[in-house]
Coordinates of C-alpha atoms in Angstrom, one line a residue:
M5 CA 21.4 -67.9 -37.8
D6 CA 22.1 -67.1 -34.3
I7 CA 25.2 -65.0 -35.4
K8 CA 22.8 -62.7 -37.5
Q9 CA 20.6 -62.7 -34.2
D10 CA 23.2 -61.5 -32.1
I11 CA 24.2 -59.0 -34.7
A12 CA 20.5 -57.5 -35.0
R13 CA 20.3 -57.4 -31.3
T14 CA 23.6 -55.2 -30.6
K15 CA 22.4 -53.0 -33.4
M16 CA 18.7 -52.7 -31.8
R17 CA 20.5 -51.8 -28.5
S18 CA 23.0 -49.5 -29.8
M19 CA 19.9 -47.6 -31.7
W20 CA 17.8 -47.9 -28.4
G21 CA 21.1 -46.4 -26.2
C22 CA 21.7 -43.5 -29.0
L23 CA 17.8 -42.5 -28.8
I24 CA 18.2 -42.8 -24.9
W25 CA 21.2 -40.6 -24.9
A26 CA 19.6 -38.0 -27.1
V27 CA 16.6 -37.9 -25.2
I28 CA 18.8 -37.2 -21.7
L29 CA 20.8 -34.6 -23.7
I30 CA 18.3 -32.6 -25.1
F31 CA 15.7 -32.6 -22.6
G32 CA 17.9 -33.6 -19.2
P33 CA 19.1 -30.0 -19.1
I34 CA 15.2 -28.5 -19.9
L35 CA 13.8 -30.7 -16.9
F36 CA 17.3 -29.7 -14.6
L37 CA 15.9 -25.8 -15.3
T38 CA 12.4 -26.0 -15.0
I39 CA 13.5 -28.1 -11.1
K40 CA 15.8 -25.4 -10.5
F41 CA 13.6 -22.5 -11.5
Y42 CA 10.5 -24.3 -9.2
Y43 CA 12.8 -24.7 -6.1
D44 CA 14.2 -21.3 -6.5
T45 CA 11.2 -19.8 -7.1
E46 CA 8.9 -21.5 -4.7
I47 CA 10.9 -24.0 -1.9
K48 CA 14.5 -21.7 -1.5
E49 CA 14.0 -19.9 1.7
N50 CA 16.1 -17.2 2.8
T51 CA 15.9 -15.8 6.7
L52 CA 15.5 -11.9 6.6
V53 CA 14.7 -11.3 10.4
V54 CA 15.5 -12.9 13.4
S55 CA 14.2 -10.9 16.5
D56 CA 14.3 -11.8 20.3
S57 CA 11.9 -10.2 22.8
P58 CA 14.0 -8.6 25.3
N59 CA 15.1 -11.4 27.4
D60 CA 15.1 -14.5 25.2
V61 CA 11.9 -15.8 25.8
N62 CA 10.3 -16.1 22.6
K63 CA 11.7 -16.0 18.8
I64 CA 10.0 -14.5 15.2
K65 CA 11.4 -15.6 12.5
V66 CA 10.8 -14.0 8.8
I67 CA 11.6 -16.1 5.9
E68 CA 11.3 -15.5 1.8
K69 CA 10.0 -18.6 0.3
G70 CA 11.5 -18.7 -3.2
E71 CA 12.2 -15.8 -5.0
P72 CA 9.9 -13.5 -6.6
F73 CA 8.4 -14.3 -10.6
F74 CA 8.8 -11.7 -12.9
F75 CA 7.1 -8.7 -11.2
G76 CA 5.3 -9.9 -8.5
P77 CA 5.3 -10.4 -4.9
S78 CA 7.6 -12.0 -3.0
S79 CA 6.5 -15.3 -0.5
I80 CA 6.8 -14.6 3.1
R81 CA 6.8 -16.7 6.0
L82 CA 6.5 -15.8 9.9
K83 CA 7.3 -18.6 12.0
Y84 CA 7.6 -19.0 15.8
R85 CA 8.4 -22.4 16.9
N86 CA 6.2 -25.0 15.0
E87 CA 3.3 -22.4 14.0
Y88 CA 3.2 -20.1 10.9
L89 CA 1.6 -17.7 9.1
D90 CA 2.0 -17.0 5.4
T91 CA 1.7 -13.7 3.5
S92 CA 3.1 -11.7 0.8
I93 CA 5.1 -8.6 -0.2
S94 CA 4.6 -6.6 -3.4
N95 CA 7.9 -5.3 -3.6
D96 CA 7.7 -4.1 -7.8
G97 CA 9.6 -7.7 -8.2
K98 CA 12.6 -6.7 -6.3
R99 CA 14.8 -9.1 -3.7
L100 CA 13.5 -8.1 0.2
D101 CA 16.1 -7.5 3.2
E102 CA 15.3 -6.2 6.6
S103 CA 14.5 -3.0 5.7
N104 CA 11.1 -4.4 4.4
I105 CA 10.1 -6.1 7.7
E106 CA 10.1 -4.6 11.1
I107 CA 9.1 -6.2 14.5
T108 CA 8.6 -4.2 17.8
W109 CA 8.1 -6.0 21.2
N110 CA 5.5 -4.6 23.6
N111 CA 6.4 -7.2 26.3
E112 CA 8.2 -10.8 26.3
N113 CA 5.4 -12.3 24.6
E114 CA 3.7 -9.6 22.8
A115 CA 4.4 -7.7 19.6
K116 CA 4.1 -6.3 16.6
I117 CA 5.5 -6.6 12.8
I118 CA 4.9 -4.4 9.7
L119 CA 5.7 -5.5 6.2
Y120 CA 7.0 -2.9 4.1
G121 CA 6.9 -2.9 0.0
E122 CA 7.1 -0.3 -2.9
E123 CA 4.1 -1.6 -4.5
Q124 CA 1.9 -2.0 -1.2
V125 CA 0.6 0.0 1.9
P126 CA 2.3 -1.4 5.1
E127 CA 0.5 -5.1 6.9
V128 CA 0.5 -5.4 10.1
I129 CA 0.7 -8.3 11.9
S130 CA 0.1 -8.7 15.9
F131 CA 2.2 -12.0 17.5
K132 CA 1.3 -13.0 20.7
A133 CA 3.2 -16.4 22.3
T134 CA 0.0 -19.0 23.6
S135 CA -0.3 -22.3 23.7
N136 CA -3.9 -22.5 22.5
A137 CA -4.3 -20.0 19.8
T138 CA -2.6 -19.1 16.6
P139 CA 0.4 -16.8 17.7
F140 CA 0.0 -14.3 14.6
N141 CA -3.0 -11.8 13.4
V142 CA -3.5 -9.8 10.6
E143 CA -4.5 -6.1 11.9
Y144 CA -6.8 -4.1 9.9
I145 CA -6.1 -0.3 11.3
E146 CA -5.2 3.4 10.1
L147 CA -1.7 3.8 10.1
G148 CA -1.8 7.6 10.0
Y149 CA -0.2 9.8 7.3
I150 CA 1.8 7.5 4.8
P151 CA 3.4 8.5 1.3
T152 CA 2.0 7.7 -1.6
A153 CA 3.8 9.9 -3.7
S154 CA 7.1 11.8 -3.7
K155 CA 8.4 14.4 -6.2
Q156 CA 11.6 16.6 -7.0
D157 CA 11.5 19.5 -8.4
P158 CA 13.6 20.4 -11.7
Y159 CA 16.3 21.6 -10.5
G160 CA 16.7 18.6 -7.7
D161 CA 16.7 20.5 -4.8
Y162 CA 13.3 20.4 -3.0
A163 CA 11.2 17.6 -3.0
I164 CA 7.2 16.9 -2.2
Q165 CA 5.7 14.5 -0.7
I166 CA 1.9 13.8 -1.0
R167 CA 0.6 11.9 2.5
K168 CA -3.2 10.1 2.7
S169 CA -4.2 9.0 6.1
T170 CA -3.7 4.9 5.2
Y171 CA -5.2 1.8 6.5
S172 CA -3.1 -1.6 7.0
K173 CA -3.0 -4.1 3.9
G174 CA -6.4 -6.1 3.7
S175 CA -8.6 -2.8 5.1
K176 CA -12.0 -2.6 3.5
Q177 CA -11.3 1.3 3.2
R178 CA -7.9 1.8 2.2
Y179 CA -7.4 5.6 2.5
N180 CA -9.8 7.4 5.4
F181 CA -11.1 10.0 2.9
N182 CA -12.7 12.2 5.5
A183 CA -9.3 13.0 6.5
P184 CA -6.9 16.4 4.7
V185 CA -4.2 15.1 2.3
R186 CA -0.6 16.3 3.3
I187 CA 1.9 18.0 1.7
Y188 CA 4.7 17.3 3.2
Y189 CA 8.0 19.7 1.5
G190 CA 11.5 20.3 2.0
Q191 CA 15.4 19.9 1.0
K192 CA 16.0 16.9 -1.2
N193 CA 17.1 13.7 0.4
S194 CA 15.9 14.3 3.8
D195 CA 12.6 13.3 5.6
P196 CA 10.2 16.1 5.0
S197 CA 8.7 18.5 8.0
R198 CA 6.9 21.2 6.7
Y199 CA 3.1 20.2 5.8
K200 CA 0.2 21.8 4.0
E201 CA -3.2 20.1 5.0
W202 CA -5.6 19.8 2.3
D203 CA -8.9 19.5 2.3
I204 CA -10.1 18.1 -1.1
R205 CA -13.6 18.3 -2.0
D206 CA -14.8 14.0 -3.1
L207 CA -11.3 12.9 -2.9
S208 CA -11.9 9.3 -3.8
M209 CA -8.9 6.5 -4.4
W210 CA -9.0 6.5 -8.4
D211 CA -7.8 10.6 -8.1
T212 CA -4.5 11.4 -9.3
F213 CA -2.0 14.2 -8.4
E214 CA -0.2 16.9 -11.2
L215 CA 2.4 18.8 -10.0
Y216 CA 3.9 22.3 -12.1
W217 CA 6.9 24.2 -10.6
N218 CA 8.5 27.0 -10.9
D219 CA 11.5 28.8 -9.4
D220 CA 9.1 29.8 -5.8
Y221 CA 5.9 27.4 -5.7
V222 CA 4.4 24.2 -6.3
W223 CA 1.2 23.8 -7.9
I224 CA -1.0 20.7 -7.4
D225 CA -4.1 19.4 -9.3
V226 CA -6.1 16.9 -8.1
L227 CA -7.4 15.4 -11.2
G228 CA -10.8 13.1 -11.2
E229 CA -12.8 11.6 -13.8
N230 CA -16.7 12.4 -14.8
S231 CA -18.7 9.4 -15.2
N232 CA -18.2 9.8 -19.2
G233 CA -14.5 9.5 -18.4
T234 CA -13.3 12.7 -18.8
T235 CA -10.6 14.3 -16.9
Y236 CA -11.3 17.4 -14.8
V237 CA -9.4 19.2 -12.0
K238 CA -11.1 18.6 -9.1
D239 CA -9.1 21.0 -6.5
S240 CA -5.8 22.6 -6.4
I241 CA -3.1 24.1 -4.0
E242 CA -0.2 26.1 -4.1
I243 CA 2.7 25.2 -2.3
P244 CA 5.9 28.0 -1.6
F245 CA 8.6 25.1 -1.2
N246 CA 11.2 27.4 -1.0
E247 CA 10.2 29.8 1.9

């Protein structure tokens, strides 16, 4: 009787052992991939920029936390000693590098940080080394004329940039609609230097621009939308881009 019970217990242990190993083999890789995905997208740190003040008195470090999921924004942490500020950069899901960060020191204790992304207006953050307040503060300021659309002519010889007077990320007002739109134009693969100012009637943030090229000029329409959803040409301008 004892031998039969021992055999039965051995079979039972073998069955449970096989079941446990089956669970490990099936769900182990899934658990591993889940943990790795969470680590890669939420925890892993990648140092983008380390910036020292002119005489190395203070240091700012900008870190990317994790990786963007699909086309989502990248999580960013600005660090100064034990203080930090968390924000994000929308860069069309692309990995960030030092070109997305600009840090300019005013003196040993003050700096301006600008964060750039392909799908956002720049975010401006002021830094001030202090012992009784947070060192990082987001600023909502007018940045000047920022490109909102860029196009090359069908032959690839010239380029057009449409720039609006833009506010930094987080501002309640995205554009200064009282300021004229600037149409910059010039040779491709160069920063356009010539421009024409265009006072558009009743410009809004929902308006779009349509470009039509020929050998001598580009014709630009700004398209608005009526209350019934009908698109109409709100204003037009002609740019002789090859003069």
